[in-house]
Amino acid sequence: MRILIINPNTSEDFTRKIAESVQTYAKISSEVVTMTAVSGPRSIECVYDELLSAQGTLEVFLSQKDQFDGFIFACYSDHPVVYAAREITGKPAMGIAEASMHMACLLGHRFSVVTTNDEWEPLLWDAARHYGLESRCASIRTTGLPVLALEEKSDGEVQSLIEKAARLAVEEDGAEVICLGCAGMTGLDKRLEKTLGVPVLDGVVCALKIMEGLIAYGAQTSKVRTYSRPQEKELVDLKDIFREGYR
Amino acid sequence: MRILIINPNTSEDFTRKIAESVQTYAKISSEVVTMTAVSGPRSIECVYDELLSAQGTLEVFLSQKDQFDGFIFACYSDHPVVYAAREITGKPAMGIAEASMHMACLLGHRFSVVTTNDEWEPLLWDAARHYGLESRCASIRTTGLPVLALEEKSDGEVQSLIEKAARLAVEEDGAEVICLGCAGMTGLDKRLEKTLGVPVLDGVVCALKIMEGLIAYGAQTSKVRTYSRPQEKELVDLKDIFREGYR
Amino acid sequence: MRILIINPNTSEDFTRKIAESVQTYAKISSEVVTMTAVSGPRSIECVYDELLSAQGTLEVFLSQKDQFDGFIFACYSDHPVVYAAREITGKPAMGIAEASMHMACLLGHRFSVVTTNDEWEPLLWDAARHYGLESRCASIRTTGLPVLALEEKSDGEVQSLIEKAARLAVEEDGAEVICLGCAGMTGLDKRLEKTLGVPVLDGVVCALKIMEGLIAYGAQTSKVRTYSRPQEKELVDLKDIFREGYR
Amino acid sequence: MRILIINPNTSEDFTRKIAESVQTYAKISSEVVTMTAVSGPRSIECVYDELLSAQGTLEVFLSQKDQFDGFIFACYSDHPVVYAAREITGKPAMGIAEASMHMACLLGHRFSVVTTNDEWEPLLWDAARHYGLESRCASIRTTGLPVLALEEKSDGEVQSLIEKAARLAVEEDGAEVICLGCAGMTGLDKRLEKTLGVPVLDGVVCALKIMEGLIAYGAQTSKVRTYSRPQEKELVDLKDIFREGYR
Amino acid sequence: MRILIINPNTSEDFTRKIAESVQTYAKISSEVVTMTAVSGPRSIECVYDELLSAQGTLEVFLSQKDQFDGFIFACYSDHPVVYAAREITGKPAMGIAEASMHMACLLGHRFSVVTTNDEWEPLLWDAARHYGLESRCASIRTTGLPVLALEEKSDGEVQSLIEKAARLAVEEDGAEVICLGCAGMTGLDKRLEKTLGVPVLDGVVCALKIMEGLIAYGAQTSKVRTYSRPQEKELVDLKDIFREGYR
Amino acid sequence: MRILIINPNTSEDFTRKIAESVQTYAKISSEVVTMTAVSGPRSIECVYDELLSAQGTLEVFLSQKDQFDGFIFACYSDHPVVYAAREITGKPAMGIAEASMHMACLLGHRFSVVTTNDEWEPLLWDAARHYGLESRCASIRTTGLPVLALEEKSDGEVQSLIEKAARLAVEEDGAEVICLGCAGMTGLDKRLEKTLGVPVLDGVVCALKIMEGLIAYGAQTSKVRTYSRPQEKELVDLKDIFREGYR
């Protein structure tokens, strides 16, 4: 089976980290390819960034959609490209936030997300509510770090900030599982698990393992109602590749 | 006061209809300008269309943001450009779906939305939930019409399909107010009100009247947390205008 | 257009303050009249007070209902006279709590209310839930002040107590917008906005601006189901004016 | 123990029916007295009626509050006098709607209410939500009958209309228990139970039995926060008896 | 009337305490018998314990079900034997957690439960949600005590730990009523009420008083859908008594 | 990796069917063993059946817990043995209902469950609510078939009843994905998918694929709070094997 992971951030550094993480966990029989959005902001910290990343991410998706069996969008948010991808193809498509939140529900009563800048707190609450998992979410804790600090700061510094926020989530908010709330945090899960004493989930790995399961099962996205195929219409001043979304 | 209404659909026909509607209701002291997204699909019927319309809508917004006092996005959905606009400016910004749903709550116990193609049923339920108004929403009823049928079919035909769906909402779902769920339905409100016997709201007018109120009151978008200004970052392969979002 | 604001508290001092506030914000074309309930308690601090104020407030409403185009009840609670008024007339009727909570939703992700005595905390949570806006409400914060202290204490003292509670709402509860939770706080909004750095809403002004919009739009209360006209019945030992509610 | 049941409707016929019902079920050791509001509408069919009944009901309560150990308000609604009574006294006070809904939860998974005119459908949903029991409520079904038809129509006619609505609640809405949604329906419970084959609850009896339990247990209304005693304040143009509420 | 209280814990000490409590409050006309599960763990502190107690509790219930008019299961949890009992018999059956939570709703706006070991916090939140009373629950506070410490520690020590947790519930969580969250805490209610100044409920007494009311009213469990009688089927390697559940 | 699937029903026929299903989908590297509860009812149709199956299922689990890496309980319900297993071991444990509901959320907006006898409708709504997925569940549809009819009736008959219920779920309730709500329905998924045109999920396969993912990822159940290890206590009249739960 062939799985494509698209990084909607244009940070090649994050894409590299993600590629490393998945190599550890991908099944022998899976071929996992990691690509970066062809245009957009280097990091995604708000809805504006998200929208600027959408076309560059969709371009990659549209040009590759016939070559892969499943698609993962490696931005820890309720990124709308996931829904667009589900409309366009019947092959499974998934975000890393929803993957980790659903998996967390199978490991503990409530989970918390530990993420970067403060804007993500309301945005990820909205995501949890959108997934229907609000009652399973203990809290969204932010470290206050900008996303790109994950490239620049030492792993030790980053880890200690995440650890501090995660410990508060466990002790004060009732979290039993921690979800790492940024694609750029990939690779820190097992180290944090040791110091925190609770499961710590990397969304990229969660999405990969669930995706392998969906593909092995032959499970497809429903084409009834919500994710029915987009109807073709005139496109004004957009690249030709976007016509592919209507085919 | 100067208000800008941006139509994220690239249908000039809809923009013209919207402009006509607002002329009837705009205050003498308001200058209301209506513009069309510079790129994107002719109509918006799913998340993919929404994302394709985002950059072309934001371009208009970014180039005009210093010339107006408030911004209305005339697509009946939880369109993410509204949130991006709130991040970028402190001046009020609003979608027509949220405007009509909030106004409906002041006129009846529960409202229904009558809209076009079936994909909008789950998407507008998600919107109502996102606005926090799920318990006030009786139903989302679709006519099954593609959005552009509103350009092509006669007003009489369109009106009779909406009327039928609205009547079911009132009689079977417990709706007491009807919201017209598409910018292209603008202008039909008062005619439908007569035949249905319940208030019928045009989202564009609702947004206009609330926007005039907000501006007159001097009310601004909160810049704390959710809508704090986007932090500047490197943009890969995007038009220069998008740097304006970080200033 | 003619708008009537009725103060259900029998404090003439509050009525005067309200009248002053609205003069600043009323449209040139609006005539806004402010009246006081003809009987009832000087201030409203609990359900008992609310019920004692109901008949005296309704008397004013019933005697004036044909002279005005819209009605605002200036008590920051889910005061039941609003619902009675919507049953009796098709012209728009509104409370100041619901007006400010709906408006707050358009300016930030979540709002808090800052109010007077502690009984209002559970009562205003119930109100937010009744309006359907519970998920948009970050907290109800009380200053512990009795309502009439707003007449007696200096503006500076009152302002500093509200500011303290509001700051906690922003910093600890995640509020992005503050609603002033008492008609007696009218006039403090802009001053608090400066020191707090987030939007601060005066419910009377919110209701006025939305009411002007509803009247300009020609929007009426739905007479289907919830607000259908009361059926006439025998009244025992009540003033004749109350028969007007059935006509 | 002495229990006072106050009928907020000024229909003496309903008061007599209620008195008959409770005689069948009152404990030997209980003295149960039934009184009628001294002023107000003959029947309560909307919020306006409810407010007109409030002062006349409170007058009875205030004049009797020292003579009884518990107070039942026999109107099937979320009548605000219940909350006023809880503020004024520490002795238990209860409405018949909340009593029957709580009791129904102990007898089946979900309950439906069968009531009179259509306005009660939204009002009783709001009541169920206010009590926190929304998820236990299958439906509110109305017979369309005006309240006073319960005095005028034959028992057979009334029973057959209720039975029809109740059957739909059981078969289509998933109700497992039926609550009779009007004080005027008292006495029909056991007959309907036979024909319907599910438990049918009379709110007056439910309230009586729970009240006897509360009094026997010595349970009192909490005086912390919500139901703390009303603070005395100047009353304009109200009968002297209402000063009793502040003592 | 004859009421059977079964203690699912095999601690005879708790059974004795329960028996003492009910003697104080049982009606003269009631015969209340208290029995202990014939097998199972001495105390119930988690789901595993709960399941180990189920068969031993059901054995008692099945052998006694024809001799009593109502059944109370004295474990402060959402113990599944309550639902099994409701399936098997039409006579009322009740747990002490649901009884106290419903009763608490009639005495204050929100209640808190004070219980023993920390596992109960998530489990009792789930219970409150299952009963539909989540919005009425202010908090679940744990003392950290193992259940059997209630046998071993002095009453004074136990009471002071409960009092401390209850005070936090009232002051920080907004609780207006306290429910004692363990059958082993029976008898402490009135003493704690004095020091705390809010109503304190013993679940055993709540269940007893509501049960007396249900029996006096002749109210039965609904046999439609959820609690319809179990269909007989082959039982592998179970005691004969369990066949009684299908008769 | 070694995965144990325990069938809590004592129907060997179901166990065989389950074993066949998993052989098709198990990874080459997985060893999947299927066992039957050593005591209990042949099928599980209500809470009473569930409780009778608990000890016999736990016995199998306790005797095998050191030989396997993950545990699946093949009863389509919120069976409490899942929670007991999570308390006893840190290795992942899962029910087939939660597995299929979480997976369904990644394939469509809302799912419906199609199951056997009518009692499951309320019980599976409770399960969906307990998992936090209520807002993603469109409906629970029952075929009215007793569970064991799945052994006795022809596949064609069974399939046609399920198909009919599923079609109603898709057309009337808004379901986009169907979950087969009984372990005995295993093997029908792909055939139904063809006729229905929407994804149809077999809970056993869903649980298997997610379990393989969890084990490959090294994800463990959180031992903080809810699933902390049971504290040892005296067991009265229970088999010795149950002591293993405390070790």
Short mmCIF file of N, CA and C in Angstrom, two decimals, chain D residues 25 27 86 92-94 98-99 101-103 105-109 129-136 169-171 173-177 189-190 193 197-203 205-206 209-210 212-214 216-227, chain E residues 25 27 86 92-94 98-99 101-103 105-109 129-136 169-171 173-177 189-190 193 197-202 205-206 209-210 212-214 216-227:
data_model
loop_
_atom_site.label_atom_id
_atom_site.label_comp_id
_atom_site.label_asym_id
_atom_site.label_seq_id
_atom_site.Cartn_x
_atom_site.Cartn_y
_atom_site.Cartn_z
N TYR D 25 -53.61 9.81 47.73
CA TYR D 25 -52.21 9.40 47.86
C TYR D 25 -51.48 9.96 49.08
N LYS D 27 -50.05 10.62 52.66
CA LYS D 27 -49.80 9.75 53.81
C LYS D 27 -50.79 10.11 54.92
N ARG D 86 -38.26 29.45 46.72
CA ARG D 86 -37.01 28.88 47.25
C ARG D 86 -36.09 29.97 47.78
N PRO D 92 -38.71 23.13 51.68
CA PRO D 92 -38.74 22.70 50.27
C PRO D 92 -39.92 23.27 49.50
N ALA D 93 -39.67 23.63 48.24
CA ALA D 93 -40.68 24.16 47.32
C ALA D 93 -40.45 23.50 45.97
N MET D 94 -41.52 23.23 45.25
CA MET D 94 -41.37 22.40 44.07
C MET D 94 -42.49 22.66 43.07
N GLU D 98 -41.17 19.64 37.25
CA GLU D 98 -39.86 19.08 37.59
C GLU D 98 -40.03 17.80 38.41
N ALA D 99 -41.02 17.76 39.30
CA ALA D 99 -41.24 16.56 40.11
C ALA D 99 -41.51 15.36 39.21
N MET D 101 -40.86 14.96 35.97
CA MET D 101 -39.75 14.61 35.07
C MET D 101 -38.65 13.85 35.82
N HIS D 102 -38.31 14.30 37.02
CA HIS D 102 -37.30 13.57 37.78
C HIS D 102 -37.78 12.15 38.10
N MET D 103 -39.05 12.03 38.52
CA MET D 103 -39.55 10.71 38.87
C MET D 103 -39.58 9.78 37.64
N CYS D 105 -37.57 9.66 35.27
CA CYS D 105 -36.21 9.17 34.97
C CYS D 105 -35.89 7.89 35.73
N LEU D 106 -36.59 7.66 36.81
CA LEU D 106 -36.32 6.45 37.62
C LEU D 106 -37.15 5.27 37.16
N LEU D 107 -38.03 5.49 36.18
CA LEU D 107 -38.95 4.43 35.73
C LEU D 107 -38.73 4.02 34.28
N GLY D 108 -37.97 4.80 33.53
CA GLY D 108 -37.74 4.47 32.13
C GLY D 108 -36.57 5.27 31.59
N HIS D 109 -36.15 4.92 30.41
CA HIS D 109 -34.96 5.54 29.82
C HIS D 109 -35.26 6.98 29.39
N ARG D 129 -34.75 21.38 29.58
CA ARG D 129 -33.35 21.80 29.47
C ARG D 129 -32.91 22.51 30.74
N HIS D 130 -33.77 23.34 31.29
CA HIS D 130 -33.45 24.08 32.51
C HIS D 130 -33.23 23.10 33.68
N TYR D 131 -34.03 22.07 33.76
CA TYR D 131 -33.86 21.07 34.83
C TYR D 131 -32.63 20.18 34.56
N GLY D 132 -32.04 20.29 33.38
CA GLY D 132 -30.89 19.44 33.04
C GLY D 132 -31.31 18.10 32.46
N LEU D 133 -32.59 17.92 32.18
CA LEU D 133 -33.11 16.60 31.80
C LEU D 133 -33.41 16.47 30.31
N GLU D 134 -32.88 17.38 29.51
CA GLU D 134 -33.14 17.36 28.08
C GLU D 134 -32.85 16.00 27.43
N SER D 135 -31.73 15.38 27.83
CA SER D 135 -31.37 14.13 27.15
C SER D 135 -32.28 12.98 27.58
N ARG D 136 -33.06 13.18 28.62
CA ARG D 136 -33.99 12.14 29.06
C ARG D 136 -35.39 12.36 28.49
N ALA D 169 -46.13 9.26 21.14
CA ALA D 169 -44.88 9.48 21.89
C ALA D 169 -44.16 8.16 22.13
N VAL D 170 -44.93 7.13 22.50
CA VAL D 170 -44.33 5.81 22.78
C VAL D 170 -43.85 5.15 21.49
N GLU D 171 -44.67 5.21 20.47
CA GLU D 171 -44.34 4.45 19.27
C GLU D 171 -43.37 5.17 18.33
N ASP D 173 -41.58 8.36 19.19
CA ASP D 173 -40.53 9.19 19.77
C ASP D 173 -39.63 8.41 20.74
N GLY D 174 -40.02 7.19 21.06
CA GLY D 174 -39.19 6.40 21.97
C GLY D 174 -39.48 6.63 23.45
N ALA D 175 -40.62 7.22 23.78
CA ALA D 175 -40.97 7.44 25.18
C ALA D 175 -41.24 6.10 25.87
N GLU D 176 -40.80 5.99 27.11
CA GLU D 176 -41.09 4.79 27.90
C GLU D 176 -41.97 5.13 29.10
N VAL D 177 -42.09 6.41 29.39
CA VAL D 177 -42.93 6.89 30.49
C VAL D 177 -43.64 8.14 29.97
N ASP D 189 -54.30 9.50 35.35
CA ASP D 189 -53.08 8.69 35.21
C ASP D 189 -53.32 7.19 35.16
N LYS D 190 -54.02 6.66 36.12
CA LYS D 190 -54.14 5.20 36.21
C LYS D 190 -54.99 4.64 35.07
N GLU D 193 -52.75 4.58 32.06
CA GLU D 193 -51.73 3.55 32.23
C GLU D 193 -52.26 2.21 31.73
N GLY D 197 -50.22 0.93 28.58
CA GLY D 197 -49.22 -0.09 28.90
C GLY D 197 -47.86 0.46 29.29
N VAL D 198 -47.78 1.72 29.59
CA VAL D 198 -46.54 2.30 30.14
C VAL D 198 -46.91 3.15 31.34
N PRO D 199 -45.95 3.44 32.23
CA PRO D 199 -46.27 4.29 33.39
C PRO D 199 -46.73 5.67 32.94
N VAL D 200 -47.77 6.17 33.59
CA VAL D 200 -48.30 7.51 33.33
C VAL D 200 -48.27 8.28 34.65
N LEU D 201 -47.61 9.43 34.66
CA LEU D 201 -47.40 10.14 35.92
C LEU D 201 -48.21 11.43 36.00
N ASP D 202 -48.85 11.61 37.14
CA ASP D 202 -49.57 12.84 37.47
C ASP D 202 -48.60 13.69 38.29
N GLY D 203 -48.25 14.86 37.77
CA GLY D 203 -47.24 15.69 38.41
C GLY D 203 -47.59 16.08 39.85
N VAL D 205 -49.22 14.28 42.08
CA VAL D 205 -48.92 13.15 42.97
C VAL D 205 -47.40 12.98 43.10
N CYS D 206 -46.68 13.09 41.99
CA CYS D 206 -45.21 12.99 42.05
C CYS D 206 -44.66 14.01 43.04
N LYS D 209 -45.45 13.09 46.70
CA LYS D 209 -44.69 11.98 47.28
C LYS D 209 -43.23 12.38 47.51
N ILE D 210 -42.66 13.14 46.60
CA ILE D 210 -41.26 13.58 46.81
C ILE D 210 -41.21 14.58 47.95
N GLU D 212 -43.21 14.76 50.59
CA GLU D 212 -43.29 14.01 51.85
C GLU D 212 -41.93 13.43 52.21
N GLY D 213 -41.23 12.91 51.19
CA GLY D 213 -39.90 12.35 51.43
C GLY D 213 -38.91 13.40 51.90
N LEU D 214 -38.91 14.55 51.25
CA LEU D 214 -37.97 15.62 51.62
C LEU D 214 -38.23 16.08 53.06
N ALA D 216 -39.78 14.42 55.49
CA ALA D 216 -39.45 13.35 56.44
C ALA D 216 -37.93 13.27 56.64
N TYR D 217 -37.19 13.53 55.59
CA TYR D 217 -35.73 13.48 55.67
C TYR D 217 -35.17 14.75 56.34
N GLY D 218 -35.99 15.79 56.43
CA GLY D 218 -35.48 17.05 56.97
C GLY D 218 -34.63 17.81 55.98
N ALA D 219 -34.84 17.56 54.69
CA ALA D 219 -34.03 18.22 53.66
C ALA D 219 -34.55 19.62 53.39
N GLN D 220 -33.64 20.58 53.33
CA GLN D 220 -34.00 21.99 53.14
C GLN D 220 -33.37 22.53 51.85
N THR D 221 -33.96 23.57 51.30
CA THR D 221 -33.38 24.25 50.15
C THR D 221 -32.06 24.91 50.55
N SER D 222 -31.07 24.78 49.70
CA SER D 222 -29.78 25.42 49.97
C SER D 222 -29.93 26.94 49.94
N LYS D 223 -29.33 27.61 50.89
CA LYS D 223 -29.41 29.08 50.91
C LYS D 223 -28.11 29.71 50.44
N VAL D 224 -27.28 28.91 49.79
CA VAL D 224 -26.02 29.42 49.26
C VAL D 224 -26.22 29.81 47.79
N ARG D 225 -25.84 31.01 47.44
CA ARG D 225 -25.88 31.51 46.06
C ARG D 225 -27.29 31.62 45.46
N THR D 226 -27.72 30.68 44.62
CA THR D 226 -28.95 30.84 43.82
C THR D 226 -30.17 31.20 44.66
N TYR D 227 -30.35 30.48 45.77
CA TYR D 227 -31.57 30.67 46.55
C TYR D 227 -31.31 31.41 47.85
N TYR E 25 -35.21 6.79 59.35
CA TYR E 25 -36.02 7.52 58.38
C TYR E 25 -37.17 6.72 57.77
N LYS E 27 -40.59 4.99 57.07
CA LYS E 27 -41.96 5.24 57.53
C LYS E 27 -42.40 4.11 58.44
N ARG E 86 -34.17 -3.76 36.76
CA ARG E 86 -35.32 -3.13 36.08
C ARG E 86 -35.79 -3.98 34.90
N PRO E 92 -40.28 -1.07 41.25
CA PRO E 92 -39.21 -0.07 41.15
C PRO E 92 -37.89 -0.55 41.72
N ALA E 93 -36.80 -0.19 41.04
CA ALA E 93 -35.43 -0.52 41.45
C ALA E 93 -34.60 0.74 41.26
N MET E 94 -33.63 0.95 42.14
CA MET E 94 -32.95 2.24 42.14
C MET E 94 -31.55 2.14 42.74
N GLU E 98 -28.12 7.79 41.73
CA GLU E 98 -29.15 8.49 40.97
C GLU E 98 -30.20 9.12 41.89
N ALA E 99 -30.56 8.39 42.96
CA ALA E 99 -31.55 8.94 43.89
C ALA E 99 -31.07 10.25 44.49
N MET E 101 -28.72 12.30 43.40
CA MET E 101 -28.51 13.37 42.41
C MET E 101 -29.85 14.01 42.00
N HIS E 102 -30.86 13.18 41.78
CA HIS E 102 -32.16 13.75 41.43
C HIS E 102 -32.71 14.60 42.58
N MET E 103 -32.58 14.10 43.81
CA MET E 103 -33.11 14.85 44.94
C MET E 103 -32.35 16.18 45.12
N CYS E 105 -31.19 18.05 42.93
CA CYS E 105 -31.65 19.04 41.94
C CYS E 105 -32.85 19.83 42.43
N LEU E 106 -33.58 19.28 43.40
CA LEU E 106 -34.76 19.97 43.92
C LEU E 106 -34.42 20.90 45.08
N LEU E 107 -33.16 20.89 45.51
CA LEU E 107 -32.76 21.67 46.68
C LEU E 107 -31.74 22.76 46.36
N GLY E 108 -31.14 22.71 45.18
CA GLY E 108 -30.15 23.72 44.83
C GLY E 108 -29.91 23.70 43.34
N HIS E 109 -29.19 24.70 42.87
CA HIS E 109 -28.95 24.86 41.43
C HIS E 109 -28.00 23.80 40.91
N ARG E 129 -23.64 12.05 33.72
CA ARG E 129 -23.98 12.23 32.31
C ARG E 129 -25.01 11.19 31.87
N HIS E 130 -24.85 9.96 32.34
CA HIS E 130 -25.79 8.91 31.99
C HIS E 130 -27.19 9.23 32.51
N TYR E 131 -27.28 9.77 33.71
CA TYR E 131 -28.58 10.14 34.28
C TYR E 131 -29.15 11.39 33.59
N GLY E 132 -28.34 12.06 32.78
CA GLY E 132 -28.79 13.29 32.12
C GLY E 132 -28.58 14.53 32.97
N LEU E 133 -27.86 14.38 34.09
CA LEU E 133 -27.76 15.48 35.06
C LEU E 133 -26.42 16.20 35.05
N GLU E 134 -25.67 15.99 33.98
CA GLU E 134 -24.33 16.59 33.91
C GLU E 134 -24.35 18.10 34.15
N SER E 135 -25.35 18.79 33.57
CA SER E 135 -25.34 20.25 33.71
C SER E 135 -25.71 20.70 35.12
N ARG E 136 -26.21 19.79 35.94
CA ARG E 136 -26.53 20.12 37.32
C ARG E 136 -25.40 19.76 38.28
N ALA E 169 -15.78 22.24 47.21
CA ALA E 169 -16.86 22.11 46.22
C ALA E 169 -17.79 23.32 46.29
N VAL E 170 -18.13 23.73 47.52
CA VAL E 170 -19.05 24.86 47.69
C VAL E 170 -18.38 26.17 47.29
N GLU E 171 -17.15 26.35 47.74
CA GLU E 171 -16.50 27.65 47.54
C GLU E 171 -15.88 27.82 46.15
N ASP E 173 -16.27 25.41 43.33
CA ASP E 173 -16.94 24.78 42.18
C ASP E 173 -18.39 25.24 42.01
N GLY E 174 -18.90 25.97 42.98
CA GLY E 174 -20.28 26.46 42.85
C GLY E 174 -21.34 25.48 43.32
N ALA E 175 -20.94 24.48 44.10
CA ALA E 175 -21.93 23.52 44.61
C ALA E 175 -22.85 24.20 45.62
N GLU E 176 -24.13 23.85 45.58
CA GLU E 176 -25.08 24.36 46.57
C GLU E 176 -25.63 23.23 47.44
N VAL E 177 -25.41 22.00 46.98
CA VAL E 177 -25.84 20.81 47.73
C VAL E 177 -24.69 19.80 47.63
N ASP E 189 -24.50 12.66 57.27
CA ASP E 189 -25.15 13.78 56.60
C ASP E 189 -25.49 14.97 57.49
N LYS E 190 -26.20 14.71 58.57
CA LYS E 190 -26.71 15.82 59.38
C LYS E 190 -25.58 16.55 60.11
N GLU E 193 -23.93 18.75 57.54
CA GLU E 193 -24.83 19.85 57.20
C GLU E 193 -24.64 21.01 58.17
N GLY E 197 -23.21 24.22 56.33
CA GLY E 197 -24.23 25.22 56.05
C GLY E 197 -24.93 25.04 54.71
N VAL E 198 -24.80 23.87 54.11
CA VAL E 198 -25.57 23.55 52.89
C VAL E 198 -26.17 22.16 53.08
N PRO E 199 -27.23 21.83 52.33
CA PRO E 199 -27.81 20.49 52.46
C PRO E 199 -26.78 19.41 52.10
N VAL E 200 -26.75 18.34 52.89
CA VAL E 200 -25.87 17.20 52.65
C VAL E 200 -26.75 15.96 52.57
N LEU E 201 -26.65 15.24 51.47
CA LEU E 201 -27.58 14.13 51.24
C LEU E 201 -26.90 12.77 51.35
N ASP E 202 -27.54 11.87 52.06
CA ASP E 202 -27.13 10.48 52.16
C ASP E 202 -27.95 9.71 51.11
N VAL E 205 -30.72 7.24 52.23
CA VAL E 205 -31.97 7.84 52.70
C VAL E 205 -32.77 8.42 51.52
N CYS E 206 -32.07 9.08 50.60
CA CYS E 206 -32.76 9.62 49.41
C CYS E 206 -33.49 8.50 48.67
N LYS E 209 -36.59 7.28 50.62
CA LYS E 209 -37.76 8.17 50.63
C LYS E 209 -38.42 8.20 49.24
N ILE E 210 -37.61 8.21 48.18
CA ILE E 210 -38.21 8.20 46.84
C ILE E 210 -38.90 6.86 46.59
N GLU E 212 -40.28 4.82 48.80
CA GLU E 212 -41.57 4.81 49.51
C GLU E 212 -42.63 5.58 48.70
N GLY E 213 -42.20 6.69 48.12
CA GLY E 213 -43.12 7.48 47.30
C GLY E 213 -43.58 6.73 46.07
N LEU E 214 -42.66 6.09 45.38
CA LEU E 214 -43.01 5.34 44.17
C LEU E 214 -43.97 4.20 44.49
N ALA E 216 -45.96 3.90 47.15
CA ALA E 216 -47.26 4.44 47.57
C ALA E 216 -48.08 4.90 46.36
N TYR E 217 -47.38 5.43 45.37
CA TYR E 217 -48.06 5.92 44.16
C TYR E 217 -48.45 4.75 43.25
N GLY E 218 -47.84 3.59 43.47
CA GLY E 218 -48.11 2.47 42.57
C GLY E 218 -47.37 2.59 41.26
N ALA E 219 -46.26 3.32 41.26
CA ALA E 219 -45.49 3.54 40.02
C ALA E 219 -44.58 2.35 39.76
N GLN E 220 -44.60 1.88 38.51
CA GLN E 220 -43.83 0.71 38.11
C GLN E 220 -42.81 1.09 37.04
N THR E 221 -41.77 0.29 36.92
CA THR E 221 -40.80 0.47 35.84
C THR E 221 -41.46 0.17 34.50
N SER E 222 -41.18 0.99 33.50
CA SER E 222 -41.72 0.77 32.17
C SER E 222 -41.14 -0.50 31.57
N LYS E 223 -41.98 -1.32 30.97
CA LYS E 223 -41.48 -2.55 30.34
C LYS E 223 -41.41 -2.41 28.83
N VAL E 224 -41.44 -1.18 28.36
CA VAL E 224 -41.34 -0.93 26.92
C VAL E 224 -39.88 -0.63 26.58
N ARG E 225 -39.35 -1.31 25.60
CA ARG E 225 -38.01 -1.07 25.08
C ARG E 225 -36.88 -1.36 26.10
N THR E 226 -36.28 -0.32 26.72
CA THR E 226 -35.05 -0.49 27.52
C THR E 226 -35.15 -1.57 28.58
N TYR E 227 -36.25 -1.56 29.32
CA TYR E 227 -36.37 -2.49 30.44
C TYR E 227 -37.35 -3.62 30.16
#
